[in-house]
């Protein structure tokens, strides 16, 4: 009975270790694909016909471009901590020339910052061209911090929730992290996207293989003791 349990555990731990190595291969391939995406010239922002097929693995961090006008009075300030310190991401909806809306993360602004003159960044602007990285929505708020749409307090860039709170229709399920652009006063500051993928698969694989080795050693020891007793 003990031998059967040991064999079952050994096979299970080995299988988990192999699975983690497979996950490692997948993760490294994903990182390589994303790095290539970022360097490619921008393509047009996907319109409604393409929204159902957009996925995080295939599309996030794709370099895209969009022409249109910013929508007046619909800014959202999403809490952020960056290399520039604590502050907010400034998200402004842009109505594209094709008619659909995309939330644009125009960049970081520090705490206490306000547009000058008042509402300058919120009003409908002249036609602009935005380039940046396609980012997927961040639903359900940040870790331990839920969004509060009624109070206009935002802790994650939840596209659906922001669009509903701001009364936006025909809104893309993604947002754009705008590229860095020179501004007279420096805010908002774009181009601060951090591309990071958690990759602990080697550690997990080592853990599972170590457990398998421990079970194997336990089995060998038990077998030797049984023969000695015999």
mmCIF file of C-alpha atoms in Angstrom:
data_model
loop_
_atom_site.group_PDB
_atom_site.id
_atom_site.type_symbol
_atom_site.label_atom_id
_atom_site.label_comp_id
_atom_site.label_asym_id
_atom_site.label_seq_id
_atom_site.Cartn_x
_atom_site.Cartn_y
_atom_site.Cartn_z
ATOM 1 C CA UNK A 1 0.000 0.000 0.000
ATOM 2 C CA UNK A 2 2.774 2.424 0.966
ATOM 3 C CA UNK A 3 4.639 1.594 -2.238
ATOM 4 C CA UNK A 4 1.545 2.336 -4.328
ATOM 5 C CA UNK A 5 1.044 5.690 -2.581
ATOM 6 C CA UNK A 6 4.704 6.548 -3.070
ATOM 7 C CA UNK A 7 4.581 5.638 -6.759
ATOM 8 C CA UNK A 8 1.415 7.702 -7.185
ATOM 9 C CA UNK A 9 3.049 10.733 -5.528
ATOM 10 C CA UNK A 10 6.247 10.330 -7.550
ATOM 11 C CA UNK A 11 4.383 10.214 -10.860
ATOM 12 C CA UNK A 12 2.186 13.132 -9.795
ATOM 13 C CA UNK A 13 5.112 15.362 -8.786
ATOM 14 C CA UNK A 14 7.025 14.512 -11.977
ATOM 15 C CA UNK A 15 3.936 15.352 -14.053
ATOM 16 C CA UNK A 16 3.538 18.692 -12.294
ATOM 17 C CA UNK A 17 7.209 19.482 -12.855
ATOM 18 C CA UNK A 18 6.950 18.697 -16.566
ATOM 19 C CA UNK A 19 3.785 20.816 -16.787
ATOM 20 C CA UNK A 20 5.662 23.759 -15.265
ATOM 21 C CA UNK A 21 8.450 23.353 -17.815
ATOM 22 C CA UNK A 22 5.817 23.424 -20.554
ATOM 23 C CA UNK A 23 4.376 26.580 -18.986
ATOM 24 C CA UNK A 24 7.882 28.055 -18.935
ATOM 25 C CA UNK A 25 8.248 27.441 -22.665
ATOM 26 C CA UNK A 26 4.853 29.075 -23.268
ATOM 27 C CA UNK A 27 5.745 32.086 -21.091
ATOM 28 C CA UNK A 28 9.105 32.660 -22.778
ATOM 29 C CA UNK A 29 7.416 32.475 -26.184
ATOM 30 C CA UNK A 30 4.780 34.985 -25.018
ATOM 31 C CA UNK A 31 7.453 37.395 -23.754
ATOM 32 C CA UNK A 32 9.320 37.142 -27.066
ATOM 33 C CA UNK A 33 6.123 37.768 -29.057
ATOM 34 C CA UNK A 34 5.235 40.816 -26.930
ATOM 35 C CA UNK A 35 8.732 42.265 -27.323
ATOM 36 C CA UNK A 36 8.368 41.935 -31.093
ATOM 37 C CA UNK A 37 4.891 43.534 -31.013
ATOM 38 C CA UNK A 38 6.117 46.621 -29.192
ATOM 39 C CA UNK A 39 8.782 47.258 -31.830
ATOM 40 C CA UNK A 40 6.458 46.901 -34.851
ATOM 41 C CA UNK A 41 5.071 50.038 -36.501
ATOM 42 C CA UNK A 42 1.584 51.014 -35.261
ATOM 43 C CA UNK A 43 -1.466 49.509 -36.957
ATOM 44 C CA UNK A 44 -5.001 50.893 -36.926
ATOM 45 C CA UNK A 45 -6.932 50.509 -33.683
ATOM 46 C CA UNK A 46 -9.283 47.485 -33.961
ATOM 47 C CA UNK A 47 -12.891 48.460 -34.642
ATOM 48 C CA UNK A 48 -16.117 46.807 -33.432
ATOM 49 C CA UNK A 49 -15.924 43.973 -35.973
ATOM 50 C CA UNK A 50 -12.708 42.759 -34.329
ATOM 51 C CA UNK A 51 -13.644 43.227 -30.652
ATOM 52 C CA UNK A 52 -15.018 39.699 -30.025
ATOM 53 C CA UNK A 53 -11.739 38.154 -31.144
ATOM 54 C CA UNK A 54 -9.367 40.327 -29.120
ATOM 55 C CA UNK A 55 -7.458 38.386 -26.459
ATOM 56 C CA UNK A 56 -4.783 39.235 -23.929
ATOM 57 C CA UNK A 57 -2.334 36.650 -25.275
ATOM 58 C CA UNK A 58 -2.691 37.654 -28.936
ATOM 59 C CA UNK A 59 -3.238 41.415 -28.768
ATOM 60 C CA UNK A 60 -2.062 43.061 -25.552
ATOM 61 C CA UNK A 61 0.876 45.458 -26.047
ATOM 62 C CA UNK A 62 0.234 45.630 -29.771
ATOM 63 C CA UNK A 63 1.311 49.056 -31.082
ATOM 64 C CA UNK A 64 -1.769 50.803 -32.485
ATOM 65 C CA UNK A 65 -2.839 54.216 -33.773
ATOM 66 C CA UNK A 66 -6.131 56.100 -33.754
ATOM 67 C CA UNK A 67 -7.479 59.353 -35.200
ATOM 68 C CA UNK A 68 -10.330 61.266 -33.606
ATOM 69 C CA UNK A 69 -11.324 63.852 -31.007
ATOM 70 C CA UNK A 70 -11.245 63.739 -27.223
ATOM 71 C CA UNK A 71 -14.668 63.868 -25.565
ATOM 72 C CA UNK A 72 -15.315 66.825 -23.278
ATOM 73 C CA UNK A 73 -15.852 66.370 -19.521
ATOM 74 C CA UNK A 74 -15.346 62.583 -19.384
ATOM 75 C CA UNK A 75 -11.882 62.317 -17.829
ATOM 76 C CA UNK A 76 -11.164 59.625 -15.238
ATOM 77 C CA UNK A 77 -8.281 59.699 -12.778
ATOM 78 C CA UNK A 78 -7.098 56.210 -11.895
ATOM 79 C CA UNK A 79 -4.837 55.846 -8.868
ATOM 80 C CA UNK A 80 -1.293 54.890 -9.828
ATOM 81 C CA UNK A 81 2.191 54.491 -8.422
ATOM 82 C CA UNK A 82 4.990 54.929 -10.968
ATOM 83 C CA UNK A 83 8.682 55.763 -11.149
ATOM 84 C CA UNK A 84 7.512 59.381 -10.854
ATOM 85 C CA UNK A 85 5.826 58.665 -7.514
ATOM 86 C CA UNK A 86 2.153 58.401 -6.506
ATOM 87 C CA UNK A 87 -0.507 60.033 -8.603
ATOM 88 C CA UNK A 88 -3.029 59.110 -11.266
ATOM 89 C CA UNK A 89 -3.406 57.832 -14.787
ATOM 90 C CA UNK A 90 -5.441 60.326 -16.820
ATOM 91 C CA UNK A 91 -7.951 58.436 -18.963
ATOM 92 C CA UNK A 92 -9.855 60.418 -21.584
ATOM 93 C CA UNK A 93 -12.296 58.916 -24.082
ATOM 94 C CA UNK A 94 -11.510 59.558 -27.709
ATOM 95 C CA UNK A 95 -14.226 59.326 -30.319
ATOM 96 C CA UNK A 96 -12.580 57.915 -33.413
ATOM 97 C CA UNK A 97 -13.226 59.084 -36.938
ATOM 98 C CA UNK A 98 -15.027 55.748 -37.421
ATOM 99 C CA UNK A 99 -17.498 56.580 -34.619
ATOM 100 C CA UNK A 100 -16.480 54.188 -31.859
ATOM 101 C CA UNK A 101 -14.904 55.274 -28.563
ATOM 102 C CA UNK A 102 -11.575 54.227 -27.081
ATOM 103 C CA UNK A 103 -10.339 55.153 -23.609
ATOM 104 C CA UNK A 104 -6.890 56.681 -23.898
ATOM 105 C CA UNK A 105 -4.519 56.583 -20.962
ATOM 106 C CA UNK A 106 -2.856 59.892 -21.763
ATOM 107 C CA UNK A 107 -0.256 59.349 -19.068
ATOM 108 C CA UNK A 108 0.673 59.979 -15.462
ATOM 109 C CA UNK A 109 -0.224 63.115 -13.488
ATOM 110 C CA UNK A 110 0.946 63.791 -9.911
ATOM 111 C CA UNK A 111 -1.319 64.183 -6.904
ATOM 112 C CA UNK A 112 -2.845 67.627 -6.720
ATOM 113 C CA UNK A 113 -2.453 68.228 -10.437
ATOM 114 C CA UNK A 114 -5.322 69.873 -12.302
ATOM 115 C CA UNK A 115 -5.698 70.954 -15.952
ATOM 116 C CA UNK A 116 -4.873 74.561 -16.647
ATOM 117 C CA UNK A 117 -6.896 76.365 -17.856
ATOM 118 C CA UNK A 118 -9.835 74.514 -16.185
ATOM 119 C CA UNK A 119 -11.187 71.644 -18.238
ATOM 120 C CA UNK A 120 -8.554 72.172 -20.905
ATOM 121 C CA UNK A 121 -7.794 68.477 -21.147
ATOM 122 C CA UNK A 122 -11.397 67.402 -20.889
ATOM 123 C CA UNK A 123 -12.995 69.463 -23.636
ATOM 124 C CA UNK A 124 -13.445 68.141 -27.130
ATOM 125 C CA UNK A 125 -10.154 68.768 -28.827
ATOM 126 C CA UNK A 126 -9.221 69.347 -32.413
ATOM 127 C CA UNK A 127 -8.687 66.174 -34.371
ATOM 128 C CA UNK A 128 -5.690 64.312 -32.961
ATOM 129 C CA UNK A 129 -3.671 61.233 -33.789
ATOM 130 C CA UNK A 130 -2.873 58.887 -30.895
ATOM 131 C CA UNK A 131 -0.294 56.125 -30.946
ATOM 132 C CA UNK A 132 0.282 53.733 -28.081
ATOM 133 C CA UNK A 133 -0.010 50.212 -26.764
ATOM 134 C CA UNK A 134 -3.245 48.238 -26.713
ATOM 135 C CA UNK A 135 -4.041 47.229 -23.141
ATOM 136 C CA UNK A 136 -6.798 44.939 -21.910
ATOM 137 C CA UNK A 137 -9.393 46.092 -19.412
ATOM 138 C CA UNK A 138 -8.612 45.655 -15.704
ATOM 139 C CA UNK A 139 -11.983 44.552 -14.261
ATOM 140 C CA UNK A 140 -13.111 44.402 -10.624
ATOM 141 C CA UNK A 141 -10.733 47.023 -9.272
ATOM 142 C CA UNK A 142 -7.254 46.699 -7.877
ATOM 143 C CA UNK A 143 -6.064 44.297 -5.174
ATOM 144 C CA UNK A 144 -8.224 44.929 -2.083
ATOM 145 C CA UNK A 145 -9.487 48.198 -3.633
ATOM 146 C CA UNK A 146 -12.772 48.165 -5.517
ATOM 147 C CA UNK A 147 -13.655 51.010 -7.856
ATOM 148 C CA UNK A 148 -16.335 53.472 -6.671
ATOM 149 C CA UNK A 149 -17.992 54.770 -9.847
ATOM 150 C CA UNK A 150 -20.584 56.878 -7.993
ATOM 151 C CA UNK A 151 -17.810 58.821 -6.276
ATOM 152 C CA UNK A 152 -15.623 58.849 -9.390
ATOM 153 C CA UNK A 153 -12.872 57.045 -7.471
ATOM 154 C CA UNK A 154 -10.913 54.628 -9.626
ATOM 155 C CA UNK A 155 -8.263 52.087 -8.653
ATOM 156 C CA UNK A 156 -8.106 50.080 -11.886
ATOM 157 C CA UNK A 157 -8.656 50.789 -15.551
ATOM 158 C CA UNK A 158 -11.900 48.863 -15.846
ATOM 159 C CA UNK A 159 -13.045 49.915 -19.316
ATOM 160 C CA UNK A 160 -16.605 48.622 -19.012
ATOM 161 C CA UNK A 161 -17.197 50.201 -15.614
ATOM 162 C CA UNK A 162 -15.697 53.549 -16.617
ATOM 163 C CA UNK A 163 -17.673 53.620 -19.870
ATOM 164 C CA UNK A 164 -20.917 52.921 -18.018
ATOM 165 C CA UNK A 165 -20.206 55.561 -15.367
ATOM 166 C CA UNK A 166 -19.368 58.175 -17.996
ATOM 167 C CA UNK A 167 -22.313 57.339 -20.249
ATOM 168 C CA UNK A 168 -20.133 56.233 -23.151
ATOM 169 C CA UNK A 169 -21.528 53.969 -25.871
ATOM 170 C CA UNK A 170 -19.850 51.857 -28.531
ATOM 171 C CA UNK A 171 -16.701 51.715 -26.402
ATOM 172 C CA UNK A 172 -13.819 49.388 -27.261
ATOM 173 C CA UNK A 173 -13.108 46.616 -24.706
ATOM 174 C CA UNK A 174 -9.494 47.772 -24.476
ATOM 175 C CA UNK A 175 -7.713 51.038 -23.747
ATOM 176 C CA UNK A 176 -4.597 52.654 -25.165
ATOM 177 C CA UNK A 177 -1.478 53.479 -23.182
ATOM 178 C CA UNK A 178 -0.375 56.569 -25.101
ATOM 179 C CA UNK A 179 3.230 56.927 -26.191
ATOM 180 C CA UNK A 180 5.326 59.693 -24.658
ATOM 181 C CA UNK A 181 4.621 63.060 -26.283
ATOM 182 C CA UNK A 182 6.343 66.382 -25.546
ATOM 183 C CA UNK A 183 4.099 68.708 -23.514
ATOM 184 C CA UNK A 184 4.938 72.220 -22.418
ATOM 185 C CA UNK A 185 4.424 71.513 -18.707
ATOM 186 C CA UNK A 186 5.240 67.823 -18.780
ATOM 187 C CA UNK A 187 1.823 66.479 -17.713
ATOM 188 C CA UNK A 188 0.262 64.097 -18.474
ATOM 189 C CA UNK A 189 3.404 62.029 -18.987
ATOM 190 C CA UNK A 190 2.892 59.137 -21.375
ATOM 191 C CA UNK A 191 5.170 56.289 -22.301
ATOM 192 C CA UNK A 192 5.425 54.853 -18.782
ATOM 193 C CA UNK A 193 4.010 51.421 -19.581
ATOM 194 C CA UNK A 194 5.854 48.721 -17.665
ATOM 195 C CA UNK A 195 5.874 45.454 -19.578
ATOM 196 C CA UNK A 196 6.349 42.735 -17.006
ATOM 197 C CA UNK A 197 5.345 39.092 -16.915
ATOM 198 C CA UNK A 198 5.549 37.111 -13.704
ATOM 199 C CA UNK A 199 7.681 34.074 -14.474
ATOM 200 C CA UNK A 200 8.144 31.683 -11.567
ATOM 201 C CA UNK A 201 7.806 28.469 -13.532
ATOM 202 C CA UNK A 202 11.446 27.441 -13.010
ATOM 203 C CA UNK A 203 10.997 27.713 -9.233
ATOM 204 C CA UNK A 204 7.743 25.754 -9.360
ATOM 205 C CA UNK A 205 9.312 23.063 -11.559
ATOM 206 C CA UNK A 206 12.284 22.764 -9.182
ATOM 207 C CA UNK A 207 9.864 22.417 -6.245
ATOM 208 C CA UNK A 208 7.872 19.606 -7.867
ATOM 209 C CA UNK A 209 10.967 17.737 -9.042
ATOM 210 C CA UNK A 210 12.499 18.100 -5.562
ATOM 211 C CA UNK A 211 9.392 16.583 -4.006
ATOM 212 C CA UNK A 212 9.550 13.744 -6.532
ATOM 213 C CA UNK A 213 13.201 13.156 -5.605
ATOM 214 C CA UNK A 214 12.309 13.114 -1.896
ATOM 215 C CA UNK A 215 9.578 10.541 -2.518
ATOM 216 C CA UNK A 216 12.021 8.446 -4.589
ATOM 217 C CA UNK A 217 14.640 8.579 -1.819
ATOM 218 C CA UNK A 218 12.017 7.645 0.750
ATOM 219 C CA UNK A 219 11.003 4.685 -1.431
ATOM 220 C CA UNK A 220 14.576 3.486 -1.880
ATOM 221 C CA UNK A 221 15.220 3.780 1.849
ATOM 222 C CA UNK A 222 12.043 1.868 2.663
ATOM 223 C CA UNK A 223 12.982 -0.854 0.156
ATOM 224 C CA UNK A 224 16.480 -1.219 1.628
ATOM 225 C CA UNK A 225 15.108 -1.457 5.169
ATOM 226 C CA UNK A 226 12.574 -4.084 4.089
ATOM 227 C CA UNK A 227 15.293 -6.238 2.546
ATOM 228 C CA UNK A 228 17.485 -5.781 5.610
ATOM 229 C CA UNK A 229 14.628 -6.887 7.890
ATOM 230 C CA UNK A 230 14.003 -9.871 5.643
#
